[in-house]
């Protein structure tokens, strides 16, 4: 029929292989992110969540008094490095698989993005982050003992003491809260980022599946990362479960539910959102690293490995 234009078909669904170059890219970008501004923002966020009466400026002062500039990098080496180098690979591998299979069942980009993020976040929590969070707690414990004039035991000795006294539950204390945080965090971030990408394509007249330029990708990821901070109460609960605070009103055997009630009773709703400002800042910095610097990192990894990087960033 004259003048008839066939409807544009969406590009065929293709499963991208998870290559070594992809995992190296994820690990490298995560290492750069945490070693620069990532760990200082993480330390301030955790400090505010643990000391819920502190504002942002008070938390900065508290961290500075704890060790100057180095206070902002407490727990970086080796625990944050171990976490950064492994969690990116776990997230990338599991999320890409889950997102692909969700699409094969007919899910939209938004739903498949959420599915990939939830699966990847869950795998992160139980595969790597329980161990790494325990090691960070060991580091904080050693710091407090040193400040009191007591010579602290080594990290491995402290870890083995926790293992002997509390077993696998001890070294994974708070891991269920970590799992809930990671599932909701990455589910929100992936899903909301995909939704933002769709909106940006519509506004700019781009077809479904058409690539976004760097500025558009940063905007979409920043929106996803910033809005995913809605689950900050889970992060505050995680910090409280792993903290060494002595309070007679604090339940002895903390669960996620008991901890939520304790925080709400002592600090109200505002206490559940302590640390949300540095967390939003952390999300923006992660976006800049993973998206803004992604292309430069891709070129470097491709030169080193001779393998074309296919990962999204």
CSV table of C-alpha atoms in Angstrom, one decimal:
chain,number,residue,atom,x,y,z
A,1,UNK,CA,0.0,0.0,0.0
A,2,UNK,CA,1.4,3.4,-1.0
A,3,UNK,CA,2.6,5.5,1.9
A,4,UNK,CA,2.5,2.6,4.4
A,5,UNK,CA,5.4,2.6,6.8
A,6,UNK,CA,5.8,-0.6,8.8
A,7,UNK,CA,6.0,-0.3,12.6
A,8,UNK,CA,9.5,-0.2,14.0
A,9,UNK,CA,10.4,-3.5,15.6
A,10,UNK,CA,12.4,-3.4,18.8
A,11,UNK,CA,15.9,-4.8,18.5
A,12,UNK,CA,16.1,-8.6,19.1
A,13,UNK,CA,16.8,-9.6,22.7
A,14,UNK,CA,20.5,-10.6,23.0
A,15,UNK,CA,22.3,-12.1,26.0
A,16,UNK,CA,25.6,-10.4,26.5
A,17,UNK,CA,28.3,-12.6,27.8
A,18,UNK,CA,29.9,-11.8,31.1
A,19,UNK,CA,33.6,-11.5,30.2
A,20,UNK,CA,36.7,-11.1,32.3
A,21,UNK,CA,37.1,-7.6,30.8
A,22,UNK,CA,33.6,-6.8,32.2
A,23,UNK,CA,34.5,-8.0,35.7
A,24,UNK,CA,37.9,-6.2,35.6
A,25,UNK,CA,36.1,-3.0,34.5
A,26,UNK,CA,33.6,-3.3,37.4
A,27,UNK,CA,36.3,-4.0,40.0
A,28,UNK,CA,38.5,-1.2,38.7
A,29,UNK,CA,35.7,1.4,38.8
A,30,UNK,CA,34.6,0.3,42.3
A,31,UNK,CA,38.2,0.5,43.6
A,32,UNK,CA,38.6,4.0,42.2
A,33,UNK,CA,35.2,5.1,43.6
A,34,UNK,CA,35.9,3.8,47.2
A,35,UNK,CA,39.5,5.0,47.3
A,36,UNK,CA,38.6,8.6,46.4
A,37,UNK,CA,35.4,10.1,47.9
A,38,UNK,CA,33.5,6.8,48.4
A,39,UNK,CA,35.0,5.8,51.7
A,40,UNK,CA,34.9,9.2,53.3
A,41,UNK,CA,31.2,9.5,52.5
A,42,UNK,CA,30.7,6.0,53.8
A,43,UNK,CA,32.4,6.8,57.1
A,44,UNK,CA,30.3,10.0,57.6
A,45,UNK,CA,27.1,8.1,56.7
A,46,UNK,CA,27.9,5.3,59.1
A,47,UNK,CA,28.9,7.8,61.8
A,48,UNK,CA,25.6,9.7,61.5
A,49,UNK,CA,23.6,6.4,61.5
A,50,UNK,CA,25.5,5.3,64.7
A,51,UNK,CA,25.3,8.7,66.5
A,52,UNK,CA,21.7,9.7,65.5
A,53,UNK,CA,21.8,12.9,67.5
A,54,UNK,CA,24.6,14.2,65.2
A,55,UNK,CA,24.0,16.5,62.2
A,56,UNK,CA,26.2,16.5,59.1
A,57,UNK,CA,28.7,19.1,60.5
A,58,UNK,CA,28.9,17.4,63.9
A,59,UNK,CA,29.6,14.0,62.2
A,60,UNK,CA,32.4,15.6,60.1
A,61,UNK,CA,34.0,17.0,63.3
A,62,UNK,CA,33.6,13.7,65.1
A,63,UNK,CA,35.4,11.8,62.3
A,64,UNK,CA,38.1,14.5,62.1
A,65,UNK,CA,38.8,14.2,65.8
A,66,UNK,CA,39.1,10.5,65.5
A,67,UNK,CA,42.1,10.7,63.2
A,68,UNK,CA,42.3,13.7,61.0
A,69,UNK,CA,42.2,13.0,57.3
A,70,UNK,CA,42.9,9.3,57.9
A,71,UNK,CA,39.8,9.1,60.0
A,72,UNK,CA,37.8,9.5,56.8
A,73,UNK,CA,39.5,6.4,55.4
A,74,UNK,CA,39.1,4.1,58.4
A,75,UNK,CA,38.5,0.6,57.2
A,76,UNK,CA,39.6,1.3,53.6
A,77,UNK,CA,42.6,-1.1,53.5
A,78,UNK,CA,42.1,-4.0,53.1
A,79,UNK,CA,38.4,-4.5,53.9
A,80,UNK,CA,36.7,-1.8,51.7
A,81,UNK,CA,39.1,-2.8,48.9
A,82,UNK,CA,38.2,-6.5,49.3
A,83,UNK,CA,34.5,-5.5,49.2
A,84,UNK,CA,34.9,-3.1,46.2
A,85,UNK,CA,36.9,-5.6,44.1
A,86,UNK,CA,34.4,-8.4,44.6
A,87,UNK,CA,30.9,-6.9,45.0
A,88,UNK,CA,31.0,-5.3,41.5
A,89,UNK,CA,31.8,-8.6,39.8
A,90,UNK,CA,29.1,-10.4,41.8
A,91,UNK,CA,26.5,-7.7,41.0
A,92,UNK,CA,27.4,-7.5,37.3
A,93,UNK,CA,27.3,-11.3,36.8
A,94,UNK,CA,24.0,-12.0,38.7
A,95,UNK,CA,22.1,-8.9,37.7
A,96,UNK,CA,22.9,-9.3,34.0
A,97,UNK,CA,21.7,-12.9,34.1
A,98,UNK,CA,18.5,-12.1,36.1
A,99,UNK,CA,17.7,-9.1,33.9
A,100,UNK,CA,18.1,-11.2,30.7
A,101,UNK,CA,15.9,-14.0,31.9
A,102,UNK,CA,13.2,-11.5,33.1
A,103,UNK,CA,13.2,-10.0,29.5
A,104,UNK,CA,12.8,-13.5,28.0
A,105,UNK,CA,9.6,-13.9,30.1
A,106,UNK,CA,8.2,-10.7,28.6
A,107,UNK,CA,9.1,-8.3,31.4
A,108,UNK,CA,9.5,-4.6,30.6
A,109,UNK,CA,12.8,-2.8,30.9
A,110,UNK,CA,11.6,-1.3,34.2
A,111,UNK,CA,10.6,-4.7,35.7
A,112,UNK,CA,13.6,-6.6,34.4
A,113,UNK,CA,15.9,-3.8,35.8
A,114,UNK,CA,14.3,-4.2,39.2
A,115,UNK,CA,14.6,-8.0,39.0
A,116,UNK,CA,18.3,-7.8,38.0
A,117,UNK,CA,19.0,-5.4,40.8
A,118,UNK,CA,17.2,-7.4,43.5
A,119,UNK,CA,19.0,-10.6,42.5
A,120,UNK,CA,22.4,-8.9,42.2
A,121,UNK,CA,22.0,-7.1,45.5
A,122,UNK,CA,20.9,-10.3,47.3
A,123,UNK,CA,23.9,-12.2,45.9
A,124,UNK,CA,26.2,-9.3,46.9
A,125,UNK,CA,25.0,-9.4,50.5
A,126,UNK,CA,25.4,-13.1,51.2
A,127,UNK,CA,28.5,-13.8,49.0
A,128,UNK,CA,30.8,-10.9,49.9
A,129,UNK,CA,29.3,-8.2,52.1
A,130,UNK,CA,28.7,-10.2,55.3
A,131,UNK,CA,32.4,-11.0,55.6
A,132,UNK,CA,33.6,-7.5,54.6
A,133,UNK,CA,31.2,-5.8,57.0
A,134,UNK,CA,32.5,-8.0,59.8
A,135,UNK,CA,36.0,-7.0,59.0
A,136,UNK,CA,35.1,-3.3,59.0
A,137,UNK,CA,33.6,-3.8,62.5
A,138,UNK,CA,36.8,-5.4,63.6
A,139,UNK,CA,38.7,-2.4,62.4
A,140,UNK,CA,36.4,0.0,64.4
A,141,UNK,CA,36.7,-2.2,67.5
A,142,UNK,CA,40.5,-2.1,67.3
A,143,UNK,CA,40.4,1.7,66.9
A,144,UNK,CA,38.3,2.1,70.1
A,145,UNK,CA,40.6,-0.1,72.1
A,146,UNK,CA,43.6,1.8,71.0
A,147,UNK,CA,42.0,5.1,71.9
A,148,UNK,CA,41.4,3.7,75.4
A,149,UNK,CA,45.1,2.9,75.8
A,150,UNK,CA,44.6,-0.8,75.3
A,151,UNK,CA,46.8,-2.6,72.8
A,152,UNK,CA,44.4,-4.1,70.4
A,153,UNK,CA,44.8,-7.6,69.0
A,154,UNK,CA,45.4,-8.1,65.3
A,155,UNK,CA,42.5,-8.2,62.8
A,156,UNK,CA,42.8,-11.9,62.3
A,157,UNK,CA,43.0,-12.7,66.0
A,158,UNK,CA,39.9,-10.6,66.6
A,159,UNK,CA,38.1,-12.3,63.7
A,160,UNK,CA,39.0,-15.7,65.1
A,161,UNK,CA,37.8,-14.7,68.6
A,162,UNK,CA,34.4,-13.7,67.1
A,163,UNK,CA,34.3,-17.0,65.2
A,164,UNK,CA,35.0,-19.1,68.3
A,165,UNK,CA,32.5,-17.2,70.5
A,166,UNK,CA,29.6,-16.7,68.0
A,167,UNK,CA,30.4,-18.9,64.9
A,168,UNK,CA,29.2,-18.0,61.5
A,169,UNK,CA,26.3,-15.9,62.9
A,170,UNK,CA,28.8,-13.7,64.6
A,171,UNK,CA,30.8,-12.9,61.5
A,172,UNK,CA,27.6,-12.3,59.6
A,173,UNK,CA,25.8,-10.2,62.2
A,174,UNK,CA,23.4,-7.8,60.5
A,175,UNK,CA,23.7,-9.6,57.1
A,176,UNK,CA,19.9,-9.9,56.7
A,177,UNK,CA,19.7,-6.1,57.0
A,178,UNK,CA,22.5,-5.8,54.5
A,179,UNK,CA,20.6,-8.2,52.2
A,180,UNK,CA,17.4,-6.1,52.5
A,181,UNK,CA,19.3,-2.9,51.9
A,182,UNK,CA,21.2,-4.3,48.8
A,183,UNK,CA,18.0,-5.8,47.3
A,184,UNK,CA,16.0,-2.6,47.7
A,185,UNK,CA,18.9,-0.4,46.8
A,186,UNK,CA,19.9,-2.0,43.6
A,187,UNK,CA,16.4,-3.0,42.7
A,188,UNK,CA,15.4,0.7,43.0
A,189,UNK,CA,18.5,2.0,41.3
A,190,UNK,CA,18.4,-0.3,38.3
A,191,UNK,CA,14.6,0.0,37.9
A,192,UNK,CA,14.4,3.8,38.3
A,193,UNK,CA,17.4,4.3,36.1
A,194,UNK,CA,15.8,2.3,33.3
A,195,UNK,CA,12.6,4.3,33.8
A,196,UNK,CA,14.5,7.5,33.6
A,197,UNK,CA,16.3,6.3,30.5
A,198,UNK,CA,12.9,5.6,28.8
A,199,UNK,CA,11.7,9.1,29.8
A,200,UNK,CA,14.8,10.8,28.4
A,201,UNK,CA,14.4,8.9,25.1
A,202,UNK,CA,10.8,10.0,24.8
A,203,UNK,CA,11.7,13.7,25.6
A,204,UNK,CA,14.6,13.6,23.0
A,205,UNK,CA,12.7,11.7,20.4
A,206,UNK,CA,14.9,8.6,20.5
A,207,UNK,CA,13.7,5.1,19.7
A,208,UNK,CA,13.6,2.3,22.2
A,209,UNK,CA,17.0,0.7,22.7
A,210,UNK,CA,18.8,3.7,21.1
A,211,UNK,CA,22.0,4.6,22.9
A,212,UNK,CA,22.1,7.6,25.2
A,213,UNK,CA,25.0,10.0,25.3
A,214,UNK,CA,27.2,10.4,28.4
A,215,UNK,CA,25.3,13.3,29.8
A,216,UNK,CA,21.9,11.5,29.5
A,217,UNK,CA,23.3,8.4,31.1
A,218,UNK,CA,24.7,10.3,34.0
A,219,UNK,CA,21.3,12.1,34.5
A,220,UNK,CA,19.4,8.8,34.4
A,221,UNK,CA,21.8,7.0,36.8
A,222,UNK,CA,21.9,10.0,39.2
A,223,UNK,CA,18.1,10.0,39.4
A,224,UNK,CA,18.1,6.3,40.0
A,225,UNK,CA,20.9,6.5,42.6
A,226,UNK,CA,19.4,9.5,44.4
A,227,UNK,CA,15.9,8.2,44.6
A,228,UNK,CA,17.1,4.8,45.8
A,229,UNK,CA,18.1,6.5,49.1
A,230,UNK,CA,14.4,6.0,50.2
A,231,UNK,CA,15.5,2.8,52.0
A,232,UNK,CA,18.0,4.7,54.4
A,233,UNK,CA,16.1,3.2,57.4
A,234,UNK,CA,17.4,-0.2,56.5
A,235,UNK,CA,21.0,1.2,56.5
A,236,UNK,CA,20.5,2.8,59.9
A,237,UNK,CA,19.1,-0.6,61.2
A,238,UNK,CA,22.2,-2.4,59.8
A,239,UNK,CA,24.6,0.0,61.5
A,240,UNK,CA,22.7,-0.3,64.8
A,241,UNK,CA,22.8,-4.2,64.6
A,242,UNK,CA,26.5,-4.2,64.1
A,243,UNK,CA,27.5,-1.4,66.5
A,244,UNK,CA,29.0,-2.0,70.0
A,245,UNK,CA,26.7,0.6,71.7
A,246,UNK,CA,26.0,-0.1,75.4
A,247,UNK,CA,22.4,0.9,76.2
A,248,UNK,CA,20.3,-0.9,78.9
A,249,UNK,CA,17.2,-0.2,76.9
A,250,UNK,CA,18.6,-1.8,73.8
A,251,UNK,CA,17.3,-5.4,73.1
A,252,UNK,CA,20.0,-8.0,73.7
A,253,UNK,CA,19.3,-10.2,70.7
A,254,UNK,CA,18.7,-7.8,67.8
A,255,UNK,CA,16.6,-8.7,64.8
A,256,UNK,CA,15.6,-6.3,62.0
A,257,UNK,CA,12.2,-5.8,63.5
A,258,UNK,CA,13.4,-5.3,67.1
A,259,UNK,CA,16.1,-2.8,65.9
A,260,UNK,CA,13.5,-0.8,63.9
A,261,UNK,CA,11.3,-0.5,67.0
A,262,UNK,CA,14.3,0.5,69.2
A,263,UNK,CA,15.5,3.2,66.9
A,264,UNK,CA,12.0,4.6,66.4
A,265,UNK,CA,11.3,4.7,70.1
A,266,UNK,CA,14.6,6.5,70.9
A,267,UNK,CA,15.0,8.8,67.9
A,268,UNK,CA,11.7,8.9,66.1
A,269,UNK,CA,11.3,8.9,62.3
A,270,UNK,CA,14.1,11.4,61.8
A,271,UNK,CA,16.5,8.9,63.4
A,272,UNK,CA,15.7,6.4,60.7
A,273,UNK,CA,16.9,8.8,58.1
A,274,UNK,CA,20.1,9.9,59.7
A,275,UNK,CA,23.0,9.8,57.2
A,276,UNK,CA,20.7,10.2,54.1
A,277,UNK,CA,22.6,13.3,52.9
A,278,UNK,CA,26.0,11.7,52.6
A,279,UNK,CA,24.3,8.6,51.1
A,280,UNK,CA,22.8,10.7,48.3
A,281,UNK,CA,26.2,12.2,47.8
A,282,UNK,CA,27.7,8.7,47.6
A,283,UNK,CA,25.1,7.7,45.0
A,284,UNK,CA,26.0,10.7,42.8
A,285,UNK,CA,29.8,10.0,43.2
A,286,UNK,CA,29.3,6.4,42.3
A,287,UNK,CA,27.3,7.5,39.2
A,288,UNK,CA,30.1,9.9,38.1
A,289,UNK,CA,32.7,7.1,38.5
A,290,UNK,CA,30.7,4.3,36.9
A,291,UNK,CA,29.1,6.4,34.0
A,292,UNK,CA,31.2,9.5,33.6
A,293,UNK,CA,34.5,7.7,33.7
A,294,UNK,CA,33.3,4.5,32.3
A,295,UNK,CA,34.3,5.2,28.7
A,296,UNK,CA,37.9,6.0,29.6
A,297,UNK,CA,38.1,2.9,31.8
A,298,UNK,CA,36.7,0.8,29.0
A,299,UNK,CA,39.4,1.9,26.6
A,300,UNK,CA,42.1,1.1,29.2
A,301,UNK,CA,40.7,-2.4,30.0
A,302,UNK,CA,40.4,-3.2,26.3
A,303,UNK,CA,44.0,-2.3,25.7
A,304,UNK,CA,45.1,-4.5,28.7
A,305,UNK,CA,43.0,-7.5,27.9
A,306,UNK,CA,42.6,-7.2,24.1
A,307,UNK,CA,38.9,-8.1,24.8
A,308,UNK,CA,36.0,-5.8,23.9
A,309,UNK,CA,34.0,-4.7,27.0
A,310,UNK,CA,30.3,-5.2,26.6
A,311,UNK,CA,29.2,-4.3,30.1
A,312,UNK,CA,26.7,-1.5,30.8
A,313,UNK,CA,28.1,1.2,33.0
